[in-house]
Amino acid sequence: MKDQLRVHDVSVSYYGNPVLVDVSFTFTSGNLIGILGPNGAGKSTLMKAMLSLIPNDKGSVEINGKPIKEVRKQIAYVPQRSNIDWNFPITVKDTVLLGTYPKLGLFHRPKKEHKEWAMQCLEQVGMADFANQQIGELSGGQQQRVFLARALAQQADIFFLDEPFVGIDVSSEEVIIGILKRLRDEGKLVFVVHHDLTKVKQYFDELVLINKNLIAAGPVQEVFTTENMTRAYQRPFSMVEGSEVPL
Amino acid sequence: MIEFIHDLQTYAFLQKAFTTSIMVGVICGVIGSFIVLRGMALMGDAISHAILPGVAISYMLGINYFYGAVLTGVLTAFGIGAITQNSRIKSDSSIGLVFSAFFALGIILINRAKSATDLTQILFGNVLAVRNSDMWLTLAIGGLVLLVVIIFYKELLISSFDETMAAAYGLPTRLIHYAIMFLLTLVTVASLQTVGVILVVSLLITPASTAYLMTNRLSVMVVLSAIFGALSAVIGLYFSFLYNMPSGPVIALVTTALFVLAFLFSPKQGLLVRKLKSANRKRYA
């Protein structure tokens, strides 16, 4: 069955200042979706509102007609790297093992099979050799791969990644986008907050373009246009084929 | 030292002090690990100071100080939370604001109750005066704290490390925060007689920080921290008994001595070890 995620009329404000206003869109599984917009456009806020991590003033987020709070275990979230305490006393393999916690539930401890599964996920991102290192000893790209492995360990249907490509090396970026595309092909629904405009067409099938309001949502070729981008970023854009970069 | 062991076998009051010290050291070390990792060191200091008015009111009413202390401890945790969430005041300021008010109130109340000697004991600890009821209270609190940490270890780990992920998969992270505050209050009350309110923070923060410098695994950190805590408390008791000193300050200095050793010589993080390694690297480069 295809999962459907519907964001309906969502508004969010911080201390009375509107951050998101009346945002609506719907996507079904088997898609890799980029959430795009200038700095301060509310990209991360949108993702947190979709996950129901922050209260919204109005509107709703539903998965197959159910509120998000009822289907949390179907969802995996990869936070921005800057939100993590990299000095925390935890090894790479124990970090990935955290991904098995949601489905374990209370009072159950990870067993041998869970640890083996965590190692398999670590192998998928090419980080198995680092299993026993402390997470702070890794490079930025390696850290991001470990957190993707943790999301894989959750065996979720819907994935949310907040700025996974910021400050990482080229090979890590290739590994991560490869896995995200594979997840899409397996019929998962993947949302990625993103701000590097150069690779939008290579990476995503669908886009959500926001700047407080929804500018456009849908297939990349329809959304990623000079007109839309100019409206979102409020400055002129040149959308020459192959070099979609701001002027 | 041999004399101390002999006295330990002879005197009941010393046995009670010994048992209580070990338990206090262990639970402070365990809860302290989570306090340190969650960046709540100041919160630990706040709760310990803020139980003072509760203790004073309990004395006035003639009930066990446990009830009043837990009440004001919990009030403090909620008060700090309420100010942080409902205003632009930052968390460290609201902590300072609330606990200084409670501590001040406590000192006035204790003066009113006219028990100056008690005040010194509450502030600085007197482990040798531990009564039977205090010991059992400490053991009961210790048992509860250890049980909760063992049962919910998984949830404590993930909510301390990545609170957003914990919330995203449906853990009640705010409830966990207040549960930790509650355990912290219990631990502080249990430590009252051993270290006193002013220096509880040393037993909460220092052994955990020492352990933090020595390992890359939370489970190992918690165990090491418990061991350092118990060791400090027992050594503190020994000197307190031998030289008739208040136990709190002695324990605090022992925890610090252990920390300095780890700071200099820890195989992973020690200052000297790191310097030596980089010197070697330069030599063979």
mmCIF file of C-alpha atoms in Angstrom, chain A residues 50-205:
data_model
loop_
_atom_site.group_PDB
_atom_site.id
_atom_site.type_symbol
_atom_site.label_atom_id
_atom_site.label_comp_id
_atom_site.label_asym_id
_atom_site.label_seq_id
_atom_site.Cartn_x
_atom_site.Cartn_y
_atom_site.Cartn_z
ATOM 1 C CA MET A 50 5.527 17.775 10.024
ATOM 2 C CA LEU A 51 6.999 15.582 12.777
ATOM 3 C CA SER A 52 4.791 17.292 15.351
ATOM 4 C CA LEU A 53 7.866 18.234 17.401
ATOM 5 C CA ILE A 54 6.673 21.814 17.732
ATOM 6 C CA PRO A 55 3.109 23.020 18.196
ATOM 7 C CA ASN A 56 1.350 24.501 15.157
ATOM 8 C CA ASP A 57 -1.127 27.360 15.443
ATOM 9 C CA LYS A 58 -3.453 25.679 13.022
ATOM 10 C CA GLY A 59 -3.634 22.996 10.376
ATOM 11 C CA SER A 60 -2.857 19.301 10.441
ATOM 12 C CA VAL A 61 -0.316 16.735 9.272
ATOM 13 C CA GLU A 62 -1.662 13.297 8.489
ATOM 14 C CA ILE A 63 -0.237 10.048 7.240
ATOM 15 C CA ASN A 64 -2.876 7.895 5.558
ATOM 16 C CA GLY A 65 -5.510 9.956 7.332
ATOM 17 C CA LYS A 66 -3.998 9.432 10.803
ATOM 18 C CA PRO A 67 -2.379 12.162 12.895
ATOM 19 C CA ILE A 68 1.397 11.896 12.983
ATOM 20 C CA LYS A 69 1.421 11.124 16.710
ATOM 21 C CA GLU A 70 -0.205 7.747 16.035
ATOM 22 C CA VAL A 71 2.288 6.616 13.425
ATOM 23 C CA ARG A 72 5.582 7.843 14.900
ATOM 24 C CA LYS A 73 7.245 4.447 14.683
ATOM 25 C CA GLN A 74 6.931 4.513 10.886
ATOM 26 C CA ILE A 75 9.136 7.609 10.786
ATOM 27 C CA ALA A 76 12.906 8.106 10.941
ATOM 28 C CA TYR A 77 14.421 11.546 11.521
ATOM 29 C CA VAL A 78 18.019 12.643 10.984
ATOM 30 C CA PRO A 79 18.683 15.941 12.815
ATOM 31 C CA GLN A 80 21.088 18.669 11.707
ATOM 32 C CA ARG A 81 24.627 17.791 12.665
ATOM 33 C CA SER A 82 24.957 20.999 14.667
ATOM 34 C CA ASN A 83 22.228 19.814 17.077
ATOM 35 C CA ILE A 84 24.228 16.825 18.311
ATOM 36 C CA ASP A 85 26.694 16.714 21.223
ATOM 37 C CA TRP A 86 29.591 14.992 19.469
ATOM 38 C CA ASN A 87 31.480 14.577 22.765
ATOM 39 C CA PHE A 88 28.784 12.280 24.137
ATOM 40 C CA PRO A 89 30.275 8.986 25.387
ATOM 41 C CA ILE A 90 28.848 6.740 22.688
ATOM 42 C CA THR A 91 30.463 4.617 19.981
ATOM 43 C CA VAL A 92 29.510 4.516 16.319
ATOM 44 C CA LYS A 93 27.865 1.108 16.570
ATOM 45 C CA ASP A 94 25.883 2.044 19.698
ATOM 46 C CA THR A 95 24.658 5.172 17.902
ATOM 47 C CA VAL A 96 23.273 3.041 15.083
ATOM 48 C CA LEU A 97 21.792 0.638 17.625
ATOM 49 C CA LEU A 98 19.638 3.532 18.895
ATOM 50 C CA GLY A 99 17.717 3.115 15.649
ATOM 51 C CA THR A 100 16.303 -0.163 16.941
ATOM 52 C CA TYR A 101 14.884 1.459 20.101
ATOM 53 C CA PRO A 102 11.545 2.731 18.731
ATOM 54 C CA LYS A 103 10.390 -0.731 17.727
ATOM 55 C CA LEU A 104 11.849 -2.379 20.842
ATOM 56 C CA GLY A 105 9.592 -0.318 23.081
ATOM 57 C CA LEU A 106 9.885 -0.049 26.854
ATOM 58 C CA PHE A 107 11.484 -2.738 29.016
ATOM 59 C CA HIS A 108 13.174 -4.544 26.097
ATOM 60 C CA ARG A 109 16.886 -4.418 25.511
ATOM 61 C CA PRO A 110 18.602 -4.786 22.161
ATOM 62 C CA LYS A 111 19.654 -8.406 21.612
ATOM 63 C CA LYS A 112 22.260 -10.031 19.416
ATOM 64 C CA GLU A 113 20.064 -9.852 16.319
ATOM 65 C CA HIS A 114 19.530 -6.121 16.833
ATOM 66 C CA LYS A 115 23.265 -5.586 17.143
ATOM 67 C CA GLU A 116 23.852 -7.575 13.948
ATOM 68 C CA TRP A 117 21.208 -5.526 12.167
ATOM 69 C CA ALA A 118 22.893 -2.300 13.335
ATOM 70 C CA MET A 119 26.199 -3.564 11.905
ATOM 71 C CA GLN A 120 24.486 -4.340 8.582
ATOM 72 C CA CYS A 121 23.148 -0.783 8.434
ATOM 73 C CA LEU A 122 26.619 0.520 9.219
ATOM 74 C CA GLU A 123 28.014 -1.541 6.335
ATOM 75 C CA GLN A 124 25.459 -0.029 3.957
ATOM 76 C CA VAL A 125 26.906 3.430 4.567
ATOM 77 C CA GLY A 126 30.471 2.107 4.417
ATOM 78 C CA MET A 127 31.281 2.838 8.059
ATOM 79 C CA ALA A 128 31.639 -0.678 9.517
ATOM 80 C CA ASP A 129 35.395 -0.208 10.070
ATOM 81 C CA PHE A 130 34.666 2.649 12.483
ATOM 82 C CA ALA A 131 32.181 0.690 14.635
ATOM 83 C CA ASN A 132 34.110 1.009 17.903
ATOM 84 C CA GLN A 133 35.188 4.644 17.598
ATOM 85 C CA GLN A 134 33.637 7.455 19.565
ATOM 86 C CA ILE A 135 31.404 9.524 17.263
ATOM 87 C CA GLY A 136 33.374 12.741 17.834
ATOM 88 C CA GLU A 137 36.468 11.149 16.255
ATOM 89 C CA LEU A 138 34.788 11.044 12.834
ATOM 90 C CA SER A 139 34.736 13.635 10.051
ATOM 91 C CA GLY A 140 31.523 15.522 9.313
ATOM 92 C CA GLY A 141 30.637 13.311 6.361
ATOM 93 C CA GLN A 142 31.302 10.159 8.350
ATOM 94 C CA GLN A 143 29.106 11.429 11.183
ATOM 95 C CA GLN A 144 26.295 12.088 8.730
ATOM 96 C CA ARG A 145 26.642 8.567 7.307
ATOM 97 C CA VAL A 146 26.426 7.078 10.801
ATOM 98 C CA PHE A 147 23.223 8.993 11.466
ATOM 99 C CA LEU A 148 21.801 7.802 8.152
ATOM 100 C CA ALA A 149 22.679 4.249 9.242
ATOM 101 C CA ARG A 150 20.748 4.882 12.444
ATOM 102 C CA ALA A 151 17.726 5.954 10.386
ATOM 103 C CA LEU A 152 18.069 2.813 8.246
ATOM 104 C CA ALA A 153 18.116 0.730 11.429
ATOM 105 C CA GLN A 154 14.686 2.129 12.270
ATOM 106 C CA GLN A 155 13.174 0.298 9.269
ATOM 107 C CA ALA A 156 10.869 3.249 8.759
ATOM 108 C CA ASP A 157 8.551 4.022 5.826
ATOM 109 C CA ILE A 158 9.048 7.764 5.891
ATOM 110 C CA PHE A 159 12.410 9.501 6.277
ATOM 111 C CA PHE A 160 13.131 13.093 7.257
ATOM 112 C CA LEU A 161 16.652 14.522 6.911
ATOM 113 C CA ASP A 162 17.512 18.056 8.002
ATOM 114 C CA GLU A 163 20.392 19.500 5.928
ATOM 115 C CA PRO A 164 22.285 16.203 5.515
ATOM 116 C CA PHE A 165 24.724 17.608 2.936
ATOM 117 C CA VAL A 166 26.024 20.594 4.889
ATOM 118 C CA GLY A 167 29.788 20.579 5.477
ATOM 119 C CA ILE A 168 30.497 17.049 4.292
ATOM 120 C CA ASP A 169 32.969 15.527 1.827
ATOM 121 C CA VAL A 170 32.084 14.579 -1.753
ATOM 122 C CA SER A 171 32.285 10.808 -1.276
ATOM 123 C CA SER A 172 30.007 10.897 1.796
ATOM 124 C CA GLU A 173 27.546 12.994 -0.184
ATOM 125 C CA GLU A 174 27.562 10.386 -2.965
ATOM 126 C CA VAL A 175 27.010 7.524 -0.495
ATOM 127 C CA ILE A 176 24.122 9.357 1.175
ATOM 128 C CA ILE A 177 22.290 10.418 -2.000
ATOM 129 C CA GLY A 178 22.761 6.882 -3.371
ATOM 130 C CA ILE A 179 21.039 5.414 -0.330
ATOM 131 C CA LEU A 180 18.241 7.998 -0.398
ATOM 132 C CA LYS A 181 17.563 7.150 -4.054
ATOM 133 C CA ARG A 182 17.550 3.454 -3.209
ATOM 134 C CA LEU A 183 15.030 4.076 -0.428
ATOM 135 C CA ARG A 184 12.845 5.946 -2.914
ATOM 136 C CA ASP A 185 13.073 3.034 -5.362
ATOM 137 C CA GLU A 186 12.055 0.661 -2.567
ATOM 138 C CA GLY A 187 8.881 2.708 -2.214
ATOM 139 C CA LYS A 188 9.796 4.870 0.784
ATOM 140 C CA LEU A 189 8.878 8.517 1.183
ATOM 141 C CA VAL A 190 11.960 10.699 1.773
ATOM 142 C CA PHE A 191 12.001 14.405 2.703
ATOM 143 C CA VAL A 192 15.278 16.356 2.704
ATOM 144 C CA VAL A 193 15.778 19.931 3.865
ATOM 145 C CA HIS A 194 18.306 21.286 1.401
ATOM 146 C CA HIS A 195 19.852 24.605 0.440
ATOM 147 C CA ASP A 196 22.554 23.944 -2.155
ATOM 148 C CA LEU A 197 20.809 24.866 -5.387
ATOM 149 C CA THR A 198 23.396 23.395 -7.767
ATOM 150 C CA LYS A 199 22.314 19.755 -7.482
ATOM 151 C CA VAL A 200 18.572 20.117 -7.052
ATOM 152 C CA LYS A 201 17.717 18.532 -10.412
ATOM 153 C CA GLN A 202 20.140 15.642 -9.961
ATOM 154 C CA TYR A 203 18.941 14.806 -6.463
ATOM 155 C CA PHE A 204 15.201 15.276 -6.229
ATOM 156 C CA ASP A 205 12.031 14.192 -8.015
#
